[in-house]
mmCIF file of C-alpha atoms in Angstrom:
data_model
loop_
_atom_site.group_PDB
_atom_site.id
_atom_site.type_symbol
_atom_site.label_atom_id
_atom_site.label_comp_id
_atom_site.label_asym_id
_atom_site.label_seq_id
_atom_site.Cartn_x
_atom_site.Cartn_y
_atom_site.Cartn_z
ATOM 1 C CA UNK A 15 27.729 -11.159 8.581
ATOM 2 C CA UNK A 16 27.161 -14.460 10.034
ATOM 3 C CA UNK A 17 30.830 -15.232 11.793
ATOM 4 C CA UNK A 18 31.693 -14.080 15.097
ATOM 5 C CA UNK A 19 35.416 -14.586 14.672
ATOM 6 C CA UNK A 20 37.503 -11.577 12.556
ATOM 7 C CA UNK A 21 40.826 -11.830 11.945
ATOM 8 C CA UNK A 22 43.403 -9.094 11.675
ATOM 9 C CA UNK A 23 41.913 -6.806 13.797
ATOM 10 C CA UNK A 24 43.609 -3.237 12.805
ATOM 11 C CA UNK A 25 43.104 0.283 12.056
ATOM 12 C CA UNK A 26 43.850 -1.355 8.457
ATOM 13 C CA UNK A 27 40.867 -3.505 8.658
ATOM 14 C CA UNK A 28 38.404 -1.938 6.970
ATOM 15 C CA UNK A 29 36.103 -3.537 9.720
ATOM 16 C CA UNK A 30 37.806 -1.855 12.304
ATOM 17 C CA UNK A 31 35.696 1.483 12.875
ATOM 18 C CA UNK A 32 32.339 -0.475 12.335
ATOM 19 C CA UNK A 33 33.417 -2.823 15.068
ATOM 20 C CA UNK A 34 34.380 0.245 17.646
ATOM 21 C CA UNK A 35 31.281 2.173 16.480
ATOM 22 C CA UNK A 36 29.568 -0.962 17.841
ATOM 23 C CA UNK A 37 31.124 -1.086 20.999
ATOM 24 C CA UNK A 38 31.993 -4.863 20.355
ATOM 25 C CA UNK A 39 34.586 -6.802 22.314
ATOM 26 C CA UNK A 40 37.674 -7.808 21.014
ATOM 27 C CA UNK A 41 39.961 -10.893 22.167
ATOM 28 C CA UNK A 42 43.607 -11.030 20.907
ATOM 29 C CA UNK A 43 44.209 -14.491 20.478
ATOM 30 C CA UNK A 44 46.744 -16.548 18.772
ATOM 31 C CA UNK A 45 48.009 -20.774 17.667
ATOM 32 C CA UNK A 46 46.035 -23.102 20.305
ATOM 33 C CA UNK A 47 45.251 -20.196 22.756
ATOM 34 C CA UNK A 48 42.122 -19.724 20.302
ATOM 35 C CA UNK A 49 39.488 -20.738 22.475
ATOM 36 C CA UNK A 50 37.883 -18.376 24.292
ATOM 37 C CA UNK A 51 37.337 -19.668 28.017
ATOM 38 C CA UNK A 52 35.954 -16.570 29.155
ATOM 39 C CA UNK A 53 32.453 -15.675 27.067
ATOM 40 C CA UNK A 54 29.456 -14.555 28.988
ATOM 41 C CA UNK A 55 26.529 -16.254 27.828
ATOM 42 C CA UNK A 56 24.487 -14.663 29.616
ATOM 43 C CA UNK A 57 24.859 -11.290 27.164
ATOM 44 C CA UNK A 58 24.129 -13.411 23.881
ATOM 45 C CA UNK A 59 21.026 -13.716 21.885
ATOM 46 C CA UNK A 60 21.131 -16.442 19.868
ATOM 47 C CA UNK A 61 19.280 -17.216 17.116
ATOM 48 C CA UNK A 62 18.065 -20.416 15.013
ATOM 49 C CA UNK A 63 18.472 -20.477 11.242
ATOM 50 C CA UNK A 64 14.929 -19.294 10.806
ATOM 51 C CA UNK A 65 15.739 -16.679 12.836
ATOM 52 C CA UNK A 66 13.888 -17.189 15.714
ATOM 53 C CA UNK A 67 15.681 -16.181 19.119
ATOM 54 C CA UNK A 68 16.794 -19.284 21.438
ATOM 55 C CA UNK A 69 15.705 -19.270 24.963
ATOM 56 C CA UNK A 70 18.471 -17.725 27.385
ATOM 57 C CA UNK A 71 18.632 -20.872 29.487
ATOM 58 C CA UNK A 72 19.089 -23.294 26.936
ATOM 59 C CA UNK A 73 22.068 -21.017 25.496
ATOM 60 C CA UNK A 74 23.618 -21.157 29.126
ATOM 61 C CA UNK A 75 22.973 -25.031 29.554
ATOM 62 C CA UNK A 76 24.545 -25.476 26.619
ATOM 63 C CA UNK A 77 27.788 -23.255 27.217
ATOM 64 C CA UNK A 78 27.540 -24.944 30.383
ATOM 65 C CA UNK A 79 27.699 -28.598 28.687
ATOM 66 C CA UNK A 80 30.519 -27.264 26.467
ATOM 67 C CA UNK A 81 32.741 -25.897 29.126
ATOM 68 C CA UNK A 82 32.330 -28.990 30.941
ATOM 69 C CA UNK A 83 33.354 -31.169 27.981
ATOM 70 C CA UNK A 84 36.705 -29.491 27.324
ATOM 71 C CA UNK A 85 37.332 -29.730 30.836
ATOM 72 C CA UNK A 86 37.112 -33.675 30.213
ATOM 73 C CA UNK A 87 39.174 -33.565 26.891
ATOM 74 C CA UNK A 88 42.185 -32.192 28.762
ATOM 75 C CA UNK A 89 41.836 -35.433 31.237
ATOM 76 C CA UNK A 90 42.237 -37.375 28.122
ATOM 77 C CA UNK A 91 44.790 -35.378 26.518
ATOM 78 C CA UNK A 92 46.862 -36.253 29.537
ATOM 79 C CA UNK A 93 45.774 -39.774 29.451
ATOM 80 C CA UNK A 94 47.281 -40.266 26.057
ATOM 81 C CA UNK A 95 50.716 -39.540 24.633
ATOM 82 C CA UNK A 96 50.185 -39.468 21.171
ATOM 83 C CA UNK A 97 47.880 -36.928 19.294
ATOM 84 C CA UNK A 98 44.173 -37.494 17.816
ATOM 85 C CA UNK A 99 42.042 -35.368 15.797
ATOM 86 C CA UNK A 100 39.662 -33.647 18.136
ATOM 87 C CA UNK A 101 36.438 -35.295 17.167
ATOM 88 C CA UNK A 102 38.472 -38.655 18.467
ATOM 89 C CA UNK A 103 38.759 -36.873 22.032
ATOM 90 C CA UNK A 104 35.083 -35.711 22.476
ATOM 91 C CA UNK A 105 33.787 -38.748 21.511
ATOM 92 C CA UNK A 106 35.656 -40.367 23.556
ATOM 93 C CA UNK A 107 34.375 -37.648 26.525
ATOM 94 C CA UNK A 108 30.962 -38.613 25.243
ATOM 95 C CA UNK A 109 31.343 -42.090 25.248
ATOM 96 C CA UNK A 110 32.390 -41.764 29.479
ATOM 97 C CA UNK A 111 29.586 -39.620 30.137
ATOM 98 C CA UNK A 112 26.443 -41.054 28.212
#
């Protein structure tokens, strides 16, 4: 299917017994409590667009890299006052930490 995010997740969704047949886990989430702090990386396989599987440790250095950089967006959402897209506050975590 390609996406890992579903949304309306209800007996009504016609997705809904495939997804408990599967055993998969579900997360309730909702406005800007979408992020998901909480994944274990260790449990996913990965895969390239050719379909080849990525190597476990580079999937957990990399979910390691990402966890670290929204740590050091919220320092500079509480630097500034004023909003900015996203993009403007990781490459502005970027630009600190070369």
């Amino acid at each position: 299917m390609g996406a890992s995010w579903l949304h309306g997740v209800c007996n009504e969704n016609s997705l809904a017994p495939l997804i408990r047949l599967l055993g998969l886990r579900l997360y309730r989430t909702s406005g800007d409590n979408s992020v998901l702090y909480d994944h274990d990386l260790e449990s996913y396989a990965l895969f390239d667009k050719d379909g080849r599987q990525i190597p476990q440790e580079i999937v957990t250095k990399v979910g390691e890299i990402f966890e670290q950089i929204l740590k050091e967006t919220v320092k500079v959402r509480d630097e500034y006052a004023n909003d900015m897209p996203l993009v403007q506050a990781i490459s502005m975590v970027l630009d600190r930490n070369p």
